[in-house]
CSV table of C-alpha atoms and ligand atoms in Angstrom, one decimal:
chain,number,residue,atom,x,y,z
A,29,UNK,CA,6.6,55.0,21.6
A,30,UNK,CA,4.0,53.1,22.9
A,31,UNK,CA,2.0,53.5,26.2
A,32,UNK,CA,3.6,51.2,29.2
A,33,UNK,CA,0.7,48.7,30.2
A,34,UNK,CA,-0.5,47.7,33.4
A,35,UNK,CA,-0.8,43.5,33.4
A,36,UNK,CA,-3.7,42.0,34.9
A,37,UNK,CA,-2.5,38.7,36.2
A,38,UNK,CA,-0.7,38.3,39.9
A,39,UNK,CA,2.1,39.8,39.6
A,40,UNK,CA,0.3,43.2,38.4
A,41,UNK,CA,3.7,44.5,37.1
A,42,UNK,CA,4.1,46.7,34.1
A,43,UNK,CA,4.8,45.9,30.6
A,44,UNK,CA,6.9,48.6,29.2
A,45,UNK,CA,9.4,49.7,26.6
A,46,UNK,CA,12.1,48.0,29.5
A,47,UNK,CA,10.2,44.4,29.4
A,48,UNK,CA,9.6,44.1,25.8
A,49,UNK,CA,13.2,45.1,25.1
A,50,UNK,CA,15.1,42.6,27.6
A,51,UNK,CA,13.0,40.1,26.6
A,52,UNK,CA,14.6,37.6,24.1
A,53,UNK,CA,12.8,38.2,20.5
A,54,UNK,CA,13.0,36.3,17.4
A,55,UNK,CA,12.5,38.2,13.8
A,56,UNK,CA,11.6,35.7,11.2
A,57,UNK,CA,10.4,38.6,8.9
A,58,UNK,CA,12.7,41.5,8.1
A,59,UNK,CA,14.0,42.4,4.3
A,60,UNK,CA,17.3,43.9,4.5
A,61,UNK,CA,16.0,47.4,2.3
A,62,UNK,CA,13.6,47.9,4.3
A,63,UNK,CA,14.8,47.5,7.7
A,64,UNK,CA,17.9,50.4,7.1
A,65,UNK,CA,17.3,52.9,9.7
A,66,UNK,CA,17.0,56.4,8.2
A,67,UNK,CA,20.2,57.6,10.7
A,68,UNK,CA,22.5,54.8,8.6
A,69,UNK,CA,20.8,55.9,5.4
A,70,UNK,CA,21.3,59.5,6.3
A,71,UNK,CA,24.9,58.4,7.1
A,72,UNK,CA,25.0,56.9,3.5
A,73,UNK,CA,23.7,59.6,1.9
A,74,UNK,CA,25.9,62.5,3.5
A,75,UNK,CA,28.9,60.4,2.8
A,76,UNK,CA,28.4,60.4,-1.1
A,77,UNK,CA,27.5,63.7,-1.2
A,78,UNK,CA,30.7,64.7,0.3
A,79,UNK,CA,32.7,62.4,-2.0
A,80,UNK,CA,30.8,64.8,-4.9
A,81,UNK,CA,28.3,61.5,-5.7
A,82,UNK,CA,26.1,62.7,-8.4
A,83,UNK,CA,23.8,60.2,-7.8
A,84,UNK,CA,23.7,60.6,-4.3
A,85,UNK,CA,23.2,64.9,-5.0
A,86,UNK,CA,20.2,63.8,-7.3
A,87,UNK,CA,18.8,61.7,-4.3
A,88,UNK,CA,17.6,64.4,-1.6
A,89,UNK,CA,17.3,63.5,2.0
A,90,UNK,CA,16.2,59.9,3.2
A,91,UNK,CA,13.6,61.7,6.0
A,92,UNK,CA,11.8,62.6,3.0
A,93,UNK,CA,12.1,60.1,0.7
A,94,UNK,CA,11.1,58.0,3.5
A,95,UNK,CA,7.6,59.2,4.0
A,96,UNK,CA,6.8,60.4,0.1
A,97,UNK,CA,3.6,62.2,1.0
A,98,UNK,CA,4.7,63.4,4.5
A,99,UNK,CA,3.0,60.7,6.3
A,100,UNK,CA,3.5,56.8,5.9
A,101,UNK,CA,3.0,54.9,2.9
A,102,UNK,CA,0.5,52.5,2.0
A,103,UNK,CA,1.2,49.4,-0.1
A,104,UNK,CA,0.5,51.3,-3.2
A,105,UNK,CA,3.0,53.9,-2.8
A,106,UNK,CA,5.2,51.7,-0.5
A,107,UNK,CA,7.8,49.9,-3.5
A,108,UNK,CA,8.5,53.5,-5.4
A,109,UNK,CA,10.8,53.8,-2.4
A,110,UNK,CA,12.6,51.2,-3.0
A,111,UNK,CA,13.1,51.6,-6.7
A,112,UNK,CA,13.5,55.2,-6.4
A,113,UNK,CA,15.4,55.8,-3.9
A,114,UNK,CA,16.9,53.0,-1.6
A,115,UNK,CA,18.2,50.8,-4.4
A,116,UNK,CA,19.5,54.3,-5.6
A,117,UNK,CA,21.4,54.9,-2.8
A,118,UNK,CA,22.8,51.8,-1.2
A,119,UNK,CA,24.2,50.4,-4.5
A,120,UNK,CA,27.8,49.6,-4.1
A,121,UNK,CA,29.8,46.9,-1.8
A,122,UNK,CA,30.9,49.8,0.6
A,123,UNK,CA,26.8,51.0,1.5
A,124,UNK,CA,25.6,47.7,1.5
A,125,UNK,CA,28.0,46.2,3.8
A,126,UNK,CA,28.0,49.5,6.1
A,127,UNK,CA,24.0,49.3,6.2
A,128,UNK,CA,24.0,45.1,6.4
A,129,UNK,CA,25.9,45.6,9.8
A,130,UNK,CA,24.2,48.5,11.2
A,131,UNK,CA,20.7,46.5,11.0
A,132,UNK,CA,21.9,43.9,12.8
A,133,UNK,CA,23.6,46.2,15.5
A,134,UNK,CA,20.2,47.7,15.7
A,135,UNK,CA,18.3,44.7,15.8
A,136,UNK,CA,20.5,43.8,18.3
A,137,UNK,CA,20.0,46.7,20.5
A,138,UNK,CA,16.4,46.2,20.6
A,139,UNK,CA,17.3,42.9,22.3
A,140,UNK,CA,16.5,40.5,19.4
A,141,UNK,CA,19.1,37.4,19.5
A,142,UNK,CA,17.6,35.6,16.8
A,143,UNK,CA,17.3,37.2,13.2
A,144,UNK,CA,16.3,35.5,9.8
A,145,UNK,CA,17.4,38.6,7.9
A,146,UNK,CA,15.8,38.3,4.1
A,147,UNK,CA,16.7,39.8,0.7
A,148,UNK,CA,16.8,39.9,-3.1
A,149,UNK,CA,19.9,39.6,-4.2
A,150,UNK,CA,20.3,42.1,-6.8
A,151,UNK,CA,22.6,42.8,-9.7
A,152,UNK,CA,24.2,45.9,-10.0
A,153,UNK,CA,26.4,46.8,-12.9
A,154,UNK,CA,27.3,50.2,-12.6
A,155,UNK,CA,29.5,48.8,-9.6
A,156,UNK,CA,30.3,45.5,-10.7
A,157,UNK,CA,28.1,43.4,-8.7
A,158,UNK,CA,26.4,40.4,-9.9
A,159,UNK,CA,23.5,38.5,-8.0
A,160,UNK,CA,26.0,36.2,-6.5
A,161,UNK,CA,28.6,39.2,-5.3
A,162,UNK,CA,25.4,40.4,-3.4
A,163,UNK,CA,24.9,37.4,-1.7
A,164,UNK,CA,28.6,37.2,-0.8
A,165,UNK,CA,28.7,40.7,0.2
A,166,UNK,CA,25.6,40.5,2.8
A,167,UNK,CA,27.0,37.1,4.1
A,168,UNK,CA,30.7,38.6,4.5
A,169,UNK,CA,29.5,41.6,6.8
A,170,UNK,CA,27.2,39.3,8.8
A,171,UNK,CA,30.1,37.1,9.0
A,172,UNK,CA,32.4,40.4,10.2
A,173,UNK,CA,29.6,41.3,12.7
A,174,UNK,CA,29.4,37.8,14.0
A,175,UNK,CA,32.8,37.5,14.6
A,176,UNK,CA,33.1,40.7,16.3
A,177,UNK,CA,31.0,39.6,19.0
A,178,UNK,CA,32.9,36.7,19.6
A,179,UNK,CA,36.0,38.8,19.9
A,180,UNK,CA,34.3,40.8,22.1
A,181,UNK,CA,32.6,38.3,23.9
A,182,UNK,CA,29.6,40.5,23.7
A,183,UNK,CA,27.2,39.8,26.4
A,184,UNK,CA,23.6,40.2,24.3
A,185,UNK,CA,24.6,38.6,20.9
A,186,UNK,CA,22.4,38.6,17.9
A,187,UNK,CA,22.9,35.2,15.7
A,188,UNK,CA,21.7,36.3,12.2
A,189,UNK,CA,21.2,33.8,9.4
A,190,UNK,CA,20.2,34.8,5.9
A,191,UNK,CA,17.0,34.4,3.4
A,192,UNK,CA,17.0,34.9,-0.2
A,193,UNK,CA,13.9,36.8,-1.5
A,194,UNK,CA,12.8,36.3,-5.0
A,195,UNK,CA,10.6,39.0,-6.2
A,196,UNK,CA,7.3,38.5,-8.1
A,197,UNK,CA,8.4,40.6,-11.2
A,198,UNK,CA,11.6,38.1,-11.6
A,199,UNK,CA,11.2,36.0,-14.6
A,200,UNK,CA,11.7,32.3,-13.9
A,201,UNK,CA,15.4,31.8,-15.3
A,202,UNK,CA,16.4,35.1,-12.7
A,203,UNK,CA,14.6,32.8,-9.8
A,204,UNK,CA,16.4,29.6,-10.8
A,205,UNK,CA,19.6,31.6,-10.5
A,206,UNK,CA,19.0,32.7,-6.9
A,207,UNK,CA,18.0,29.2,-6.1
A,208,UNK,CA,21.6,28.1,-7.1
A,209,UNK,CA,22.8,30.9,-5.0
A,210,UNK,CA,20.6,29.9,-2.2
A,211,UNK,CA,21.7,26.2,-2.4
A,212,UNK,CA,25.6,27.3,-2.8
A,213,UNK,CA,25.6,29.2,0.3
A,214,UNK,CA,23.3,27.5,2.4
A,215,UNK,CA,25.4,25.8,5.6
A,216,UNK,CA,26.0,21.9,5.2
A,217,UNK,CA,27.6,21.8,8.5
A,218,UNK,CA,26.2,19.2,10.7
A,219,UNK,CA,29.0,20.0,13.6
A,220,UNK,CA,26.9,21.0,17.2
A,221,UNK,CA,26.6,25.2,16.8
A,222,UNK,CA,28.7,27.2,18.4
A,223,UNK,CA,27.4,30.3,20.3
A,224,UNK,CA,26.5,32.2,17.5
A,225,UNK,CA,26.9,30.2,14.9
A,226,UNK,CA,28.4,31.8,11.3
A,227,UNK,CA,25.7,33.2,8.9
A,228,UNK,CA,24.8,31.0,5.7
A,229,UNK,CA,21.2,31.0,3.8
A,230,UNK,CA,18.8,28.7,5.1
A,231,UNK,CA,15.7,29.3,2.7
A,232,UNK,CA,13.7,31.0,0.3
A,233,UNK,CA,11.0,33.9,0.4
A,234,UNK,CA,8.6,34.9,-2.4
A,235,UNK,CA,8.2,38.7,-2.0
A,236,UNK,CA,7.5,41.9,-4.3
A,237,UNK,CA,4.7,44.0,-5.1
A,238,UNK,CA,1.7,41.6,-4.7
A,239,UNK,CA,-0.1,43.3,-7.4
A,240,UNK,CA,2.3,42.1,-10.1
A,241,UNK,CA,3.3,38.9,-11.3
A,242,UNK,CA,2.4,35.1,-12.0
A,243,UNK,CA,3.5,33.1,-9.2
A,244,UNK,CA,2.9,29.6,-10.9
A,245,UNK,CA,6.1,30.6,-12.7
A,246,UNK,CA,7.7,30.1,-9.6
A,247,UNK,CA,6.5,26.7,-9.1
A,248,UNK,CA,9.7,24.9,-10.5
A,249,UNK,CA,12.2,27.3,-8.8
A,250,UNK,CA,10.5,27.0,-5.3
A,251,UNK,CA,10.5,22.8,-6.4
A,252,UNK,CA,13.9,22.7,-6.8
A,253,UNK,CA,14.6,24.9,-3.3
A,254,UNK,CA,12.7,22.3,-1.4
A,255,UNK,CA,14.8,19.8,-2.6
A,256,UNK,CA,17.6,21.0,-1.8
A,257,UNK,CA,16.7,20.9,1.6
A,258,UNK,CA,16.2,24.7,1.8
A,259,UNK,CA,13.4,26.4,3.9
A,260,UNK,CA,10.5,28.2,2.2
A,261,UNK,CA,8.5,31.2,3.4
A,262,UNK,CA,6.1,33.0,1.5
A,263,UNK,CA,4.4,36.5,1.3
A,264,UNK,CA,0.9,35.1,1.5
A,265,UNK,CA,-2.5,37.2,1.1
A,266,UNK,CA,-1.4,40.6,1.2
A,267,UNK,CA,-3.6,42.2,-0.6
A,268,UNK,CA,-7.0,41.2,-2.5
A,269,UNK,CA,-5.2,40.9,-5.5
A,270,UNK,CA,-3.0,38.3,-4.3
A,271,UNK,CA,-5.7,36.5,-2.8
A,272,UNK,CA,-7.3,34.8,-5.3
A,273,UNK,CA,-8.0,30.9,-4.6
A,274,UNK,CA,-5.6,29.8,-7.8
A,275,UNK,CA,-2.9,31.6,-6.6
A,276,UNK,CA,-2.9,30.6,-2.5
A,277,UNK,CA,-3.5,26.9,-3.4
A,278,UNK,CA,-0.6,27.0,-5.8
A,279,UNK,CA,1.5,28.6,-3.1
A,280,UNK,CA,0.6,26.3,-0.6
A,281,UNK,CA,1.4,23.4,-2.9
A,282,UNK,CA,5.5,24.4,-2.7
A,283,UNK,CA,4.5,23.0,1.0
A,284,UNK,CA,6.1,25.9,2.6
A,285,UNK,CA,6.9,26.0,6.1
A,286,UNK,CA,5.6,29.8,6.9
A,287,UNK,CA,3.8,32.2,5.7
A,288,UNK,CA,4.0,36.1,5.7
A,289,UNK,CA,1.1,38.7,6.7
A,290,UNK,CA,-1.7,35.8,5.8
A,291,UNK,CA,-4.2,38.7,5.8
A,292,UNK,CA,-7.4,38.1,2.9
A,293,UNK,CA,-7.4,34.3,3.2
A,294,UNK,CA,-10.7,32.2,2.4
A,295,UNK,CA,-12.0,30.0,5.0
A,296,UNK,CA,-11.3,27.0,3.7
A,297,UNK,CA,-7.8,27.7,2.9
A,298,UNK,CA,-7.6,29.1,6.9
A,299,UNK,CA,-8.5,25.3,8.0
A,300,UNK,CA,-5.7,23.6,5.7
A,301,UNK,CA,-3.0,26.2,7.4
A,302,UNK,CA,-4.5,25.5,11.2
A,303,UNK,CA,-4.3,21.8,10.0
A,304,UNK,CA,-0.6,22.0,9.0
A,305,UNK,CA,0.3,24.4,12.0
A,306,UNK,CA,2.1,26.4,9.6
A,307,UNK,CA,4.0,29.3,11.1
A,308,UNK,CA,2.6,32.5,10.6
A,309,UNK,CA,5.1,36.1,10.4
A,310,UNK,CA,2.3,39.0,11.4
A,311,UNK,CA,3.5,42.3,11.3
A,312,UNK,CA,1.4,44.2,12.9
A,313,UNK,CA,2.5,48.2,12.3
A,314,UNK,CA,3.3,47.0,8.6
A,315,UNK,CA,-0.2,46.2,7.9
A,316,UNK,CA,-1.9,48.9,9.9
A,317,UNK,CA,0.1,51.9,8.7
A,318,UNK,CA,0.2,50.7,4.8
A,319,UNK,CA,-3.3,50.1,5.5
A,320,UNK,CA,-3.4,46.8,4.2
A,321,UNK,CA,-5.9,46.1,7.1
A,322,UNK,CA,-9.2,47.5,8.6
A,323,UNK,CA,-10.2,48.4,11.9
A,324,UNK,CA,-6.8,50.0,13.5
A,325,UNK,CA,-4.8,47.4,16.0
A,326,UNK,CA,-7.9,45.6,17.4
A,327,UNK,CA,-8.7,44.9,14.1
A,328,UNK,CA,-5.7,42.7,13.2
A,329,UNK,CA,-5.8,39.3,12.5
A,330,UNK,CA,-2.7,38.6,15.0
A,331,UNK,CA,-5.9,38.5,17.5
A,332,UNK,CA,-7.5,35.2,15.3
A,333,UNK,CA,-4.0,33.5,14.5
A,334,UNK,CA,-3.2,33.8,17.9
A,335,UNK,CA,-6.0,31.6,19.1
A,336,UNK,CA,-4.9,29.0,16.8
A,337,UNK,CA,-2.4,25.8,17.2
A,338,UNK,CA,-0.2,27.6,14.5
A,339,UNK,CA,3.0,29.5,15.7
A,340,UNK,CA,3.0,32.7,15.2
A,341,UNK,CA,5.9,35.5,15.0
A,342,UNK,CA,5.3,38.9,15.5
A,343,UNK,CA,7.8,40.8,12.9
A,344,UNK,CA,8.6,44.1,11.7
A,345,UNK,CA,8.9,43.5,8.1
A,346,UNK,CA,10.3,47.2,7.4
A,347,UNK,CA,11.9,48.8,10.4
A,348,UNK,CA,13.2,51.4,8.3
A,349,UNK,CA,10.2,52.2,6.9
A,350,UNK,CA,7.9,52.1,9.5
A,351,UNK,CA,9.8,52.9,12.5
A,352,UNK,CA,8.6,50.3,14.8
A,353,UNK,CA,10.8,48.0,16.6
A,354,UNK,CA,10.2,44.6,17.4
A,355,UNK,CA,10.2,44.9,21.0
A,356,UNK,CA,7.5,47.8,20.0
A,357,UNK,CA,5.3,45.8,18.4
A,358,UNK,CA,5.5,43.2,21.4
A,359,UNK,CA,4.6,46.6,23.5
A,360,UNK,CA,1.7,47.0,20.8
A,361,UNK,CA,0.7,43.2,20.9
A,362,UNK,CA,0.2,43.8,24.8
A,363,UNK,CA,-1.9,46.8,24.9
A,364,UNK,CA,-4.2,45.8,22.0
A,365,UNK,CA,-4.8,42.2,22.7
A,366,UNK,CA,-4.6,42.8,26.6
A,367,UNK,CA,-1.6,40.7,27.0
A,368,UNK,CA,-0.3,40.2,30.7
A,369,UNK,CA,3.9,39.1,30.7
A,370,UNK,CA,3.4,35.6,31.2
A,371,UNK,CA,1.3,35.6,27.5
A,372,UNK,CA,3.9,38.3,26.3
A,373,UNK,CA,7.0,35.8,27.1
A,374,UNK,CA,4.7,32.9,25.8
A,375,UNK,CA,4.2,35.0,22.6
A,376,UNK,CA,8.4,35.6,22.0
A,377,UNK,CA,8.4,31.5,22.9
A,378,UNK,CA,6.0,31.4,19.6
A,379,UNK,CA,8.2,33.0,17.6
A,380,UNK,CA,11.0,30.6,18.5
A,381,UNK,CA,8.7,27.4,17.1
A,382,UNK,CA,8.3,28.9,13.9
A,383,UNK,CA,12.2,29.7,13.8
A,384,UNK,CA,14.2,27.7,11.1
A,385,UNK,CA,17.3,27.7,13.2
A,386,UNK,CA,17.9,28.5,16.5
A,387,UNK,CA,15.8,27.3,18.7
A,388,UNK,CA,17.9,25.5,21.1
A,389,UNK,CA,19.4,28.7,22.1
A,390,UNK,CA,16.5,31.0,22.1
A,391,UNK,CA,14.8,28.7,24.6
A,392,UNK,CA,17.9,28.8,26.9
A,393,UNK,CA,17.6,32.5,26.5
A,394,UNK,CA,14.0,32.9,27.3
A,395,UNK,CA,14.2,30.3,30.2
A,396,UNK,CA,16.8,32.6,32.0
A,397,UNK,CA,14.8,35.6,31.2
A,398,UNK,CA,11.5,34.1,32.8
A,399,UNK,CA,13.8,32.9,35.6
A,400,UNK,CA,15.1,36.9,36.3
A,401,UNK,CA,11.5,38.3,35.7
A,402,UNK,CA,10.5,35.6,38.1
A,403,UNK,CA,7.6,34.7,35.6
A,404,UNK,CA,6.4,31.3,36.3
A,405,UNK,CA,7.0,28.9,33.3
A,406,UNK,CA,3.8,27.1,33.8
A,407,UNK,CA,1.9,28.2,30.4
B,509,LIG,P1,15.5,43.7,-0.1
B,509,LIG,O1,15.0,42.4,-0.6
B,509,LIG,O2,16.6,43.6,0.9
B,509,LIG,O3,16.0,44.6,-1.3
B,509,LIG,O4,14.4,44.5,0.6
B,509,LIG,C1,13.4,45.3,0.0
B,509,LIG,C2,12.4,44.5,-0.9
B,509,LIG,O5,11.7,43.7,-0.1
B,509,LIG,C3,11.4,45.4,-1.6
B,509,LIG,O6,11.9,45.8,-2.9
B,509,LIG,C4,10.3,44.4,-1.8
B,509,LIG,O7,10.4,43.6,-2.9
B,509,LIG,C5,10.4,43.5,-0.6
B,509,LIG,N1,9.4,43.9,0.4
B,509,LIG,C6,9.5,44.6,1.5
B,509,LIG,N2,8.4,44.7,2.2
B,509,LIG,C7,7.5,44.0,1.5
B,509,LIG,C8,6.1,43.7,1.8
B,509,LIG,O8,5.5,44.1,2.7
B,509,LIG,N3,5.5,42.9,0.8
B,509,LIG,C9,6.2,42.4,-0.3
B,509,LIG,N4,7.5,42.7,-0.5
B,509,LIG,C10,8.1,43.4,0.4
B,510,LIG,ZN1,7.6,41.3,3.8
């Protein structure tokens, strides 16, 4: 955990693990995989292998699988996991509804009331589940979750709405069938929200190892999403590879309405996003850790972004992974950018602008919280 920081400004108190958790967060970048805490896939895993799960035997312990080569992986080694060993694991309606409502319990404990939780909906025969099933089994344990805390009138409530991910090795006809998906679940309901209102999708993401794949066979798919009125975020940039001119101008010409990790991006391409004010997901342990960026913490390029008119939302990306919390990378944020709380709240208020949904509320939330931290809402 991250060293508690002393602010600068008037009120000279300290940001700590305390602050950064109380305070109302956003996540507008979390896939689903990756954000399963390695107690829940532990839990997984120990209850296949005492129901005699072959598979699950085969597996070996999620600590290790985890961290391959005993330390964290870097974007090369970082989707083997995945493929080897998550999607290996959680791959039946049972573990993916268990682990679906765990993550947003967790999330929820760390004092984040606002989640955009993304993933790919995948097809898995060996238990009967087709693209759509996934969809409908994600959405049905939110909807349980959500529902439970309105039983329980639950006093720090989590409102969780869902993203459908298309990966870059998809072929087109795969992504035109989770844009149907996408469009069939997405909510239509123009009734005033209620105070968590029920899960449905609300837009597309473009994710996947950045080193594979053709994205202007995409183009059509992410067409069709905007028309349907759905939201579109995008893994921008990630790596040099994914970099290239051609590919960020045909991105940018879906017109999406944020953009995720924007790391290696050309100058020119930096002034049309500043110009558009798109939002911007950083993620700052992510990057450092895979080492898909130079020059530790300081080096990040939250510290540019965050000078700019363009909203930016500090994410976690893969909780699971990486074991950093949201309201630790807030705690980072302040200690490497020399944040005080009224820049710390005004950074969680950031996050809210770049939100697809929920903004109303979040506000409300944040407005009481400054009011109890007695931080003046003047910024
Ligand atoms: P899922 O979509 O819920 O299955 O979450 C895991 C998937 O998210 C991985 O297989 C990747 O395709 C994608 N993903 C997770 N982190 C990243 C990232 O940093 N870059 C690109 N794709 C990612
Ligand atoms: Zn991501």
């Amino acid at each position: 955990m991250t060293d508690p920081v002393i602010d600068n400004d008037a009120t000279r108190r300290i940001i700590d693990a305390d602050f950064t958790t109380a305070l109302p967060k956003t996540e507008l970048h979390a896939h689903l995989s990756g954000s399963i805490s390695r107690e829940t896939l532990s839990s997984i895993w120990q209850t296949k292998k005492s129901q005699g799960d072959d598979g699950a035997l085969a597996l070996g312990d999620p600590a290790i699988a985890l961290k391959p080569s005993g330390s964290f992986p870097t974007i090369l080694s970082f989707f083997q996991i995945f493929n080897e060993y998550i999607y290996n694991l959680v791959n039946d309606r049972e573990s993916i509804s268990y682990a679906t409502k765990s993550i947003a319990e967790d999330f929820r404990r760390d004092g984040v009331r606002y989640l955009e939780l993304r993933t790919t909906p995948r097809e898995i025969p060996t238990a009967g589940i087709s693209r759509e099933n996934y969809v409908q089994i994600v959405l049905d344990a939110l909807g349980q979750y959500r529902n439970d805390q309105v039983q329980m009138k639950a006093a720090d409530h989590i409102g969780i709405q869902l993203i459908l991910s298309i990966d870059r090795t998809m072929t087109p006809s795969q992504a035109h069938e989770i844009v149907d998906i996408a469009s069939k679940y997405m909510s239509r309901s123009r009734a005033p929200s209620t105070t968590i209102p029920p899960p449905s999708v609300i837009a597309l993401d473009l994710c996947g190892n950045p080193t594979k794949g053709d994205v202007g066979t995409f183009t059509s798919a992410f067409r069709r999403a905007k028309a349907f009125g759905l939201k579109l975020t995008v893994h921008f940039a990630e790596v040099p590879a994914s970099s290239t001119e051609e590919e960020l101008r045909t991105l940018l010409s879906w017109r999406p309405d944020r953009l995720g990790h924007a790391i290696h991006i050309p100058p020119d391409l930096k002034d049309v996003i500043k110009k558009q004010k798109l939002g911007l997901e950083l993620c700052l342990s992510c990057n450092v850790l895979a080492e898909m960026t130079q020059g530790g913490f300081k080096g990040h390029h939250f510290g540019e972004w965050a000078a700019t008119e363009c909203p930016v939302a500090l994410s976690t990306d893969d909780v699971g992974v990486f074991e950093s919390s949201l309201s630790n990378e807030y705690l980072i944020a302040s200690r490497e950018f020399g944040l005080g709380r009224e820049e710390v709240v005004q950074l969680a208020r950031g996050a809210v602008a770049a939100a697809f949904a929920g903004r109303e509320r979040m506000e409300r939330l944040i407005g009481d919280f400054e009011r109890v931290e007695q931080i003046p809402s003047s910024l």
